[in-house]
Amino acid sequence: MPTPAGASILVSVVRTNPFRRFPRCRPPVGRAAGGSARTVAELVGVVLAGLGTYLMVGRLGFLPHPGLQLLALAVGAGLLPLRRRFPGAVLLVLAALTGLSVGVGPITAAAAYTVARRTVRARRRARLLGAAGALVLGSAVAVAPWFGPEPVPYAVALGLVLASTAVVVPGLVGTAHGQQGRLLRALRERGDAAERARRLADSEARIHERSRIAAEMHDLVGHRLSLISLHAGGLELALDRAAPELREEAVLVRRTTRDALRELRQALGVLGPLGRDTGPDALTDATGTRADVEALVARSRDGGIAVRLDWTGPDLDARPARVRRAVDRLVREALTNVHRYATAAHVTVTVVHDEAEVRITVRNGAPPRPPAAGEAGTGRGLTGLRERVELLGGSFDAAALPSGGFRVAATVPTEPAEPTEPADHERPGAAGAAERRPGDGRADPLGPAEAHGAPGADAPSDTGGRPDVRERRTADVLTLAFGLAGLSVLMVLGVAFVYATRPHQSGPPPLPRVGMTYEQVAGLGVLDNAAVRAAATGHEPPRPAGTAGCIYPFNGATESHPGGLTVARYCFDAAHRLTSIDRFTVPSVRDATPWESP
């Protein structure tokens, strides 16, 4: 039955849900190869650090069962590439292997750094790191009788050293790095939001200014044109009786004024708020549809122009209002030009609608007579059509035909992109805007080196080719490499300190036994001594039968009584096997002191 401490560890491990995955993130286009190379480089570097730790600890002589520990290192290297897909499970398994093999420590450190850096929730991160540290300590104590130091307190010390260097320190570094990255991304997003708000405010200000200009033009110029048209009508009635030959001139003035007033109202629609036109031609749900174009063609027929409509594809009623408005303006302006300059020409209006674009073509034949010099248009209407189409991302072409006619063609995308605001350097007076508003937040508060970040664990833009970004990444790689090397060195020093301070086995050395070889006896420190051999010569008992040689070690001679020495004799046979151990006493010779007389 588990102890309360063990039960709390198990509960902590279960609640951390180690098999929970991080959200999958697709690498940006063009970065797959670079990401794979970086992953391989990280894997090779971490495995080399683990192998170096394994070799250094083995060189110091603190590596029991090196084969099994090398196998554990290989298993840890195989699990490391899965740390992003299954972060919690891989970290806990590597933590358990770290207590078995010191060489797995750098691999566990890399996994702990990655998990702490990518885990956003503080509680989950703390539980994962705490469970991993507990597993390192528990496995180190559990395998201490076979793979670690004895007694248990020294195994606990080894587990604490490994848990600190393989889990705690990398986890803290990863937490700081992850929080820094998330803070930078939040600041960048906040700056982008402020920039978008500023642009939106500028756009609203321009819209209001356009509306004000449109209202003033409508009130002033429209009123003046209405008065001119009114007086021209009165003049027409007066000349009808007084000077009929001048009546046509008054009619021309009145019609020209009416056309100018209508065109003014259409122009005011451009200056008004986006998506809303003013005047009699306001945008409706039917504008630009097939029925609307057919109505324009029918009105042109009623005016005496031979117009034919060719429509291919579905109706435009489901397309955005901007697309329908462009189609309406194109057909209307082209037919208006035909009314003015080629009344007797045959006209063909072609509309082709498919899933991607709408193609509009208005072609007219050659007029019976070319327009006079004073009747030629200014081309401003076609310029306005070109700008309208190009703002939607389409193409526009208008040119005279070799046959003498004219052709207007345009291609409008069915789903145009949203209109974007012009860049600061394209706006009038933008060159001095930064000087006028030095603190408006246009500059990136993070600096160019931080402009590569992404959203999410770490979503980035394509700035990999910038020198400052490359330098920053190189600095990060070098910092992590030196940090991993320093952790490996600290791990080796901590293991060496624990093993060096543990108590060694004590007691009397083992004694030679009959049957040992000469090499085994010599390995116990029992060697022949010439002085002891000389003292035993002539005083030793007979040697056993089959003896090939004997040794007389000094450590076997002890003074048993005044005037005698106890000598040990080890005799070996021809196979260098110890056959007998004899002890006997030989007389000792004591020299007289110098002041004694003989």
mmCIF file with all atom_site columns, C-alpha atoms in Angstrom, residues 166-256:
data_model
loop_
_atom_site.group_PDB
_atom_site.id
_atom_site.type_symbol
_atom_site.label_atom_id
_atom_site.label_alt_id
_atom_site.label_comp_id
_atom_site.label_asym_id
_atom_site.label_entity_id
_atom_site.label_seq_id
_atom_site.pdbx_PDB_ins_code
_atom_site.Cartn_x
_atom_site.Cartn_y
_atom_site.Cartn_z
_atom_site.occupancy
_atom_site.B_iso_or_equiv
_atom_site.pdbx_formal_charge
_atom_site.auth_seq_id
_atom_site.auth_comp_id
_atom_site.auth_asym_id
_atom_site.auth_atom_id
_atom_site.pdbx_PDB_model_num
ATOM 1  C CA . ALA A 1 166 ? 17.843  17.863 -14.879 1.00 0.00 ? 166 ALA A CA 1
ATOM 2  C CA . VAL A 1 167 ? 14.390  19.259 -13.970 1.00 0.00 ? 167 VAL A CA 1
ATOM 3  C CA . VAL A 1 168 ? 14.319  22.293 -11.676 1.00 0.00 ? 168 VAL A CA 1
ATOM 4  C CA . VAL A 1 169 ? 16.924  24.555 -13.291 1.00 0.00 ? 169 VAL A CA 1
ATOM 5  C CA . PRO A 1 170 ? 15.874  23.827 -16.932 1.00 0.00 ? 170 PRO A CA 1
ATOM 6  C CA . GLY A 1 171 ? 12.240  24.216 -15.922 1.00 0.00 ? 171 GLY A CA 1
ATOM 7  C CA . LEU A 1 172 ? 12.865  27.656 -14.438 1.00 0.00 ? 172 LEU A CA 1
ATOM 8  C CA . VAL A 1 173 ? 14.833  28.766 -17.499 1.00 0.00 ? 173 VAL A CA 1
ATOM 9  C CA . GLY A 1 174 ? 12.108  27.472 -19.835 1.00 0.00 ? 174 GLY A CA 1
ATOM 10 C CA . THR A 1 175 ? 9.415   29.222 -17.792 1.00 0.00 ? 175 THR A CA 1
ATOM 11 C CA . ALA A 1 176 ? 11.248  32.553 -17.981 1.00 0.00 ? 176 ALA A CA 1
ATOM 12 C CA . HIS A 1 177 ? 11.883  32.166 -21.712 1.00 0.00 ? 177 HIS A CA 1
ATOM 13 C CA . GLY A 1 178 ? 8.265   31.198 -22.443 1.00 0.00 ? 178 GLY A CA 1
ATOM 14 C CA . GLN A 1 179 ? 6.859   34.094 -20.442 1.00 0.00 ? 179 GLN A CA 1
ATOM 15 C CA . GLN A 1 180 ? 9.213   36.476 -22.228 1.00 0.00 ? 180 GLN A CA 1
ATOM 16 C CA . GLY A 1 181 ? 8.062   35.217 -25.633 1.00 0.00 ? 181 GLY A CA 1
ATOM 17 C CA . ARG A 1 182 ? 4.388   35.477 -24.698 1.00 0.00 ? 182 ARG A CA 1
ATOM 18 C CA . LEU A 1 183 ? 4.939   38.987 -23.343 1.00 0.00 ? 183 LEU A CA 1
ATOM 19 C CA . LEU A 1 184 ? 6.651   40.064 -26.552 1.00 0.00 ? 184 LEU A CA 1
ATOM 20 C CA . ARG A 1 185 ? 3.827   38.652 -28.644 1.00 0.00 ? 185 ARG A CA 1
ATOM 21 C CA . ALA A 1 186 ? 1.237   40.393 -26.473 1.00 0.00 ? 186 ALA A CA 1
ATOM 22 C CA . LEU A 1 187 ? 3.077   43.705 -26.821 1.00 0.00 ? 187 LEU A CA 1
ATOM 23 C CA . ARG A 1 188 ? 3.357   43.212 -30.571 1.00 0.00 ? 188 ARG A CA 1
ATOM 24 C CA . GLU A 1 189 ? -0.354  42.431 -30.890 1.00 0.00 ? 189 GLU A CA 1
ATOM 25 C CA . ARG A 1 190 ? -1.159  45.439 -28.760 1.00 0.00 ? 190 ARG A CA 1
ATOM 26 C CA . GLY A 1 191 ? 0.960   47.646 -31.008 1.00 0.00 ? 191 GLY A CA 1
ATOM 27 C CA . ASP A 1 192 ? -0.734  46.224 -34.111 1.00 0.00 ? 192 ASP A CA 1
ATOM 28 C CA . ALA A 1 193 ? -4.148  46.847 -32.571 1.00 0.00 ? 193 ALA A CA 1
ATOM 29 C CA . ALA A 1 194 ? -3.181  50.432 -31.773 1.00 0.00 ? 194 ALA A CA 1
ATOM 30 C CA . GLU A 1 195 ? -1.964  50.918 -35.336 1.00 0.00 ? 195 GLU A CA 1
ATOM 31 C CA . ARG A 1 196 ? -5.200  49.501 -36.746 1.00 0.00 ? 196 ARG A CA 1
ATOM 32 C CA . ALA A 1 197 ? -7.223  51.760 -34.433 1.00 0.00 ? 197 ALA A CA 1
ATOM 33 C CA . ARG A 1 198 ? -5.231  54.774 -35.580 1.00 0.00 ? 198 ARG A CA 1
ATOM 34 C CA . ARG A 1 199 ? -5.782  53.910 -39.238 1.00 0.00 ? 199 ARG A CA 1
ATOM 35 C CA . LEU A 1 200 ? -9.474  53.359 -38.603 1.00 0.00 ? 200 LEU A CA 1
ATOM 36 C CA . ALA A 1 201 ? -9.696  56.746 -36.932 1.00 0.00 ? 201 ALA A CA 1
ATOM 37 C CA . ASP A 1 202 ? -7.914  58.355 -39.898 1.00 0.00 ? 202 ASP A CA 1
ATOM 38 C CA . SER A 1 203 ? -10.314 56.600 -42.279 1.00 0.00 ? 203 SER A CA 1
ATOM 39 C CA . GLU A 1 204 ? -13.332 57.806 -40.326 1.00 0.00 ? 204 GLU A CA 1
ATOM 40 C CA . ALA A 1 205 ? -11.948 61.330 -40.361 1.00 0.00 ? 205 ALA A CA 1
ATOM 41 C CA . ARG A 1 206 ? -11.511 61.192 -44.134 1.00 0.00 ? 206 ARG A CA 1
ATOM 42 C CA . ILE A 1 207 ? -15.044 59.831 -44.567 1.00 0.00 ? 207 ILE A CA 1
ATOM 43 C CA . HIS A 1 208 ? -16.494 62.673 -42.509 1.00 0.00 ? 208 HIS A CA 1
ATOM 44 C CA . GLU A 1 209 ? -14.446 65.203 -44.473 1.00 0.00 ? 209 GLU A CA 1
ATOM 45 C CA . ARG A 1 210 ? -15.676 63.726 -47.762 1.00 0.00 ? 210 ARG A CA 1
ATOM 46 C CA . SER A 1 211 ? -19.247 63.898 -46.543 1.00 0.00 ? 211 SER A CA 1
ATOM 47 C CA . ARG A 1 212 ? -18.795 67.533 -45.534 1.00 0.00 ? 212 ARG A CA 1
ATOM 48 C CA . ILE A 1 213 ? -17.290 68.433 -48.922 1.00 0.00 ? 213 ILE A CA 1
ATOM 49 C CA . ALA A 1 214 ? -20.083 66.583 -50.733 1.00 0.00 ? 214 ALA A CA 1
ATOM 50 C CA . ALA A 1 215 ? -22.741 68.431 -48.736 1.00 0.00 ? 215 ALA A CA 1
ATOM 51 C CA . GLU A 1 216 ? -21.138 71.826 -49.411 1.00 0.00 ? 216 GLU A CA 1
ATOM 52 C CA . MET A 1 217 ? -20.797 71.100 -53.127 1.00 0.00 ? 217 MET A CA 1
ATOM 53 C CA . HIS A 1 218 ? -24.399 69.918 -53.307 1.00 0.00 ? 218 HIS A CA 1
ATOM 54 C CA . ASP A 1 219 ? -25.637 73.008 -51.506 1.00 0.00 ? 219 ASP A CA 1
ATOM 55 C CA . LEU A 1 220 ? -23.546 75.554 -53.379 1.00 0.00 ? 220 LEU A CA 1
ATOM 56 C CA . VAL A 1 221 ? -22.790 74.235 -56.859 1.00 0.00 ? 221 VAL A CA 1
ATOM 57 C CA . GLY A 1 222 ? -26.033 72.268 -57.144 1.00 0.00 ? 222 GLY A CA 1
ATOM 58 C CA . HIS A 1 223 ? -28.050 75.337 -56.221 1.00 0.00 ? 223 HIS A CA 1
ATOM 59 C CA . ARG A 1 224 ? -26.228 77.446 -58.803 1.00 0.00 ? 224 ARG A CA 1
ATOM 60 C CA . LEU A 1 225 ? -26.738 74.864 -61.538 1.00 0.00 ? 225 LEU A CA 1
ATOM 61 C CA . SER A 1 226 ? -30.426 74.582 -60.660 1.00 0.00 ? 226 SER A CA 1
ATOM 62 C CA . LEU A 1 227 ? -30.771 78.372 -61.069 1.00 0.00 ? 227 LEU A CA 1
ATOM 63 C CA . ILE A 1 228 ? -28.988 78.238 -64.407 1.00 0.00 ? 228 ILE A CA 1
ATOM 64 C CA . SER A 1 229 ? -31.301 75.479 -65.608 1.00 0.00 ? 229 SER A CA 1
ATOM 65 C CA . LEU A 1 230 ? -34.346 77.420 -64.415 1.00 0.00 ? 230 LEU A CA 1
ATOM 66 C CA . HIS A 1 231 ? -33.285 80.629 -66.173 1.00 0.00 ? 231 HIS A CA 1
ATOM 67 C CA . ALA A 1 232 ? -32.354 78.682 -69.305 1.00 0.00 ? 232 ALA A CA 1
ATOM 68 C CA . GLY A 1 233 ? -35.893 77.219 -69.361 1.00 0.00 ? 233 GLY A CA 1
ATOM 69 C CA . GLY A 1 234 ? -37.415 80.705 -69.044 1.00 0.00 ? 234 GLY A CA 1
ATOM 70 C CA . LEU A 1 235 ? -35.109 81.994 -71.754 1.00 0.00 ? 235 LEU A CA 1
ATOM 71 C CA . GLU A 1 236 ? -36.230 79.108 -73.983 1.00 0.00 ? 236 GLU A CA 1
ATOM 72 C CA . LEU A 1 237 ? -39.888 80.061 -73.567 1.00 0.00 ? 237 LEU A CA 1
ATOM 73 C CA . ALA A 1 238 ? -39.126 83.730 -74.196 1.00 0.00 ? 238 ALA A CA 1
ATOM 74 C CA . LEU A 1 239 ? -37.073 83.067 -77.323 1.00 0.00 ? 239 LEU A CA 1
ATOM 75 C CA . ASP A 1 240 ? -39.767 80.766 -78.672 1.00 0.00 ? 240 ASP A CA 1
ATOM 76 C CA . ARG A 1 241 ? -41.808 83.914 -79.472 1.00 0.00 ? 241 ARG A CA 1
ATOM 77 C CA . ALA A 1 242 ? -39.163 86.619 -79.739 1.00 0.00 ? 242 ALA A CA 1
ATOM 78 C CA . ALA A 1 243 ? -36.250 84.897 -81.574 1.00 0.00 ? 243 ALA A CA 1
ATOM 79 C CA . PRO A 1 244 ? -37.017 81.340 -82.632 1.00 0.00 ? 244 PRO A CA 1
ATOM 80 C CA . GLU A 1 245 ? -33.594 80.998 -84.295 1.00 0.00 ? 245 GLU A CA 1
ATOM 81 C CA . LEU A 1 246 ? -31.921 81.333 -80.852 1.00 0.00 ? 246 LEU A CA 1
ATOM 82 C CA . ARG A 1 247 ? -34.252 78.872 -79.120 1.00 0.00 ? 247 ARG A CA 1
ATOM 83 C CA . GLU A 1 248 ? -31.993 75.893 -79.880 1.00 0.00 ? 248 GLU A CA 1
ATOM 84 C CA . GLU A 1 249 ? -29.099 77.578 -78.060 1.00 0.00 ? 249 GLU A CA 1
ATOM 85 C CA . ALA A 1 250 ? -31.265 78.015 -74.968 1.00 0.00 ? 250 ALA A CA 1
ATOM 86 C CA . VAL A 1 251 ? -32.340 74.362 -75.194 1.00 0.00 ? 251 VAL A CA 1
ATOM 87 C CA . LEU A 1 252 ? -28.667 73.322 -75.405 1.00 0.00 ? 252 LEU A CA 1
ATOM 88 C CA . VAL A 1 253 ? -27.828 75.391 -72.298 1.00 0.00 ? 253 VAL A CA 1
ATOM 89 C CA . ARG A 1 254 ? -30.730 73.872 -70.357 1.00 0.00 ? 254 ARG A CA 1
ATOM 90 C CA . ARG A 1 255 ? -29.818 70.280 -71.326 1.00 0.00 ? 255 ARG A CA 1
ATOM 91 C CA . THR A 1 256 ? -26.139 70.811 -70.635 1.00 0.00 ? 256 THR A CA 1
#
